[in-house]
Amino acid sequence: KQEVTQIPAALSVPEGENLVLNCSFTDSAIYNLQWFRQDPGKGLTSLLLIQSSQREQTSGRLNASLDKSSGRSTLYIAASQPGDSATYLCAVGSYGNKLVFGAGTILRVKS
Amino acid sequence: NAGVMQNPRHLVRRRGQEARLRCSPMKGHSHVYWYRQLPEEGLKFMVYLQKENIIDESGMPKERFSAEFPKEGPSILRIQQVVRGDSAAYFCASSPTQGAMNTGELFFGEGSRLTVL
């Protein structure tokens, strides 16, 4: 049974700082890995999708890496801004697009 | 291209009533997934449907919950005889038809928040 863990559970940083969010999973037989952002009371916004054959994906100030063999992914946010404050969710996809989610990292960027 | 549309956004029911949550997938998407987010917990998979077929319902509670995705119209998640423990945010996601265009990426709606009094 796939289990996804995100560390840290919460993070508070000053504006402008670069930061790394961590995600680990127990079963390396994955189809893909997705990072989402969730604002309070809102839905999920897809940030980055990494296929199992890929090592990383980049979008603007975001970079996500994937190491299947060690069961790890990281989300790197450069030059953080107060607007980046949200909950970041890591989700591992198996065949059939069934996603297993981590509990999330609550990020607060202070101005 | 409208995103995944869910309604109602908020629903209040008394114990024992029925709740119906609707989801219209993105245009061109024929796969629908329902997830539940309980207070202070992560999202949990409930059910995966294609038009007129339930593909995987391994995350659905055995009783009171059902889902459908008819040939015409939105997908419906139905909860009968609701209890307080059903209070949660229910999210729907969609993905394109399987094949070369399907990267496996899921697109989520804004969610339906059910409160059971």
mmCIF file of C-alpha atoms in Angstrom, chain A residues 11-21 37 60-62 75-86 88 107-111:
data_model
loop_
_atom_site.group_PDB
_atom_site.id
_atom_site.type_symbol
_atom_site.label_atom_id
_atom_site.label_comp_id
_atom_site.label_asym_id
_atom_site.label_seq_id
_atom_site.Cartn_x
_atom_site.Cartn_y
_atom_site.Cartn_z
ATOM 1 C CA LEU A 11 7.115 26.154 7.398
ATOM 2 C CA SER A 12 7.383 29.877 8.005
ATOM 3 C CA VAL A 13 9.997 31.886 6.093
ATOM 4 C CA PRO A 14 10.750 35.545 5.386
ATOM 5 C CA GLU A 15 10.005 36.904 1.946
ATOM 6 C CA GLY A 16 12.749 36.336 -0.606
ATOM 7 C CA GLU A 17 14.057 33.116 0.862
ATOM 8 C CA ASN A 18 14.562 30.006 -1.254
ATOM 9 C CA LEU A 19 12.927 26.923 0.210
ATOM 10 C CA VAL A 20 12.562 23.190 -0.273
ATOM 11 C CA LEU A 21 9.546 21.029 0.464
ATOM 12 C CA ARG A 37 -1.232 24.097 -4.181
ATOM 13 C CA GLY A 60 8.722 29.791 -13.285
ATOM 14 C CA ARG A 61 10.129 29.936 -9.751
ATOM 15 C CA LEU A 62 9.180 26.325 -9.082
ATOM 16 C CA LEU A 75 9.651 21.058 -4.596
ATOM 17 C CA TYR A 76 12.006 24.012 -4.732
ATOM 18 C CA ILE A 77 10.543 27.512 -4.549
ATOM 19 C CA ALA A 78 12.911 30.340 -5.428
ATOM 20 C CA ALA A 79 12.630 33.874 -4.091
ATOM 21 C CA SER A 80 9.488 33.182 -2.074
ATOM 22 C CA GLN A 81 6.700 35.768 -1.965
ATOM 23 C CA PRO A 82 3.781 36.293 0.458
ATOM 24 C CA GLY A 83 1.466 35.134 -2.348
ATOM 25 C CA ASP A 84 3.138 31.729 -2.167
ATOM 26 C CA SER A 85 1.538 31.161 1.242
ATOM 27 C CA ALA A 86 -0.667 28.081 0.922
ATOM 28 C CA TYR A 88 1.444 22.350 -0.815
ATOM 29 C CA LEU A 107 3.772 27.379 3.979
ATOM 30 C CA ARG A 108 3.692 30.911 5.298
ATOM 31 C CA VAL A 109 5.862 33.560 3.674
ATOM 32 C CA LYS A 110 6.168 36.649 5.835
ATOM 33 C CA SER A 111 6.510 40.101 4.263
#
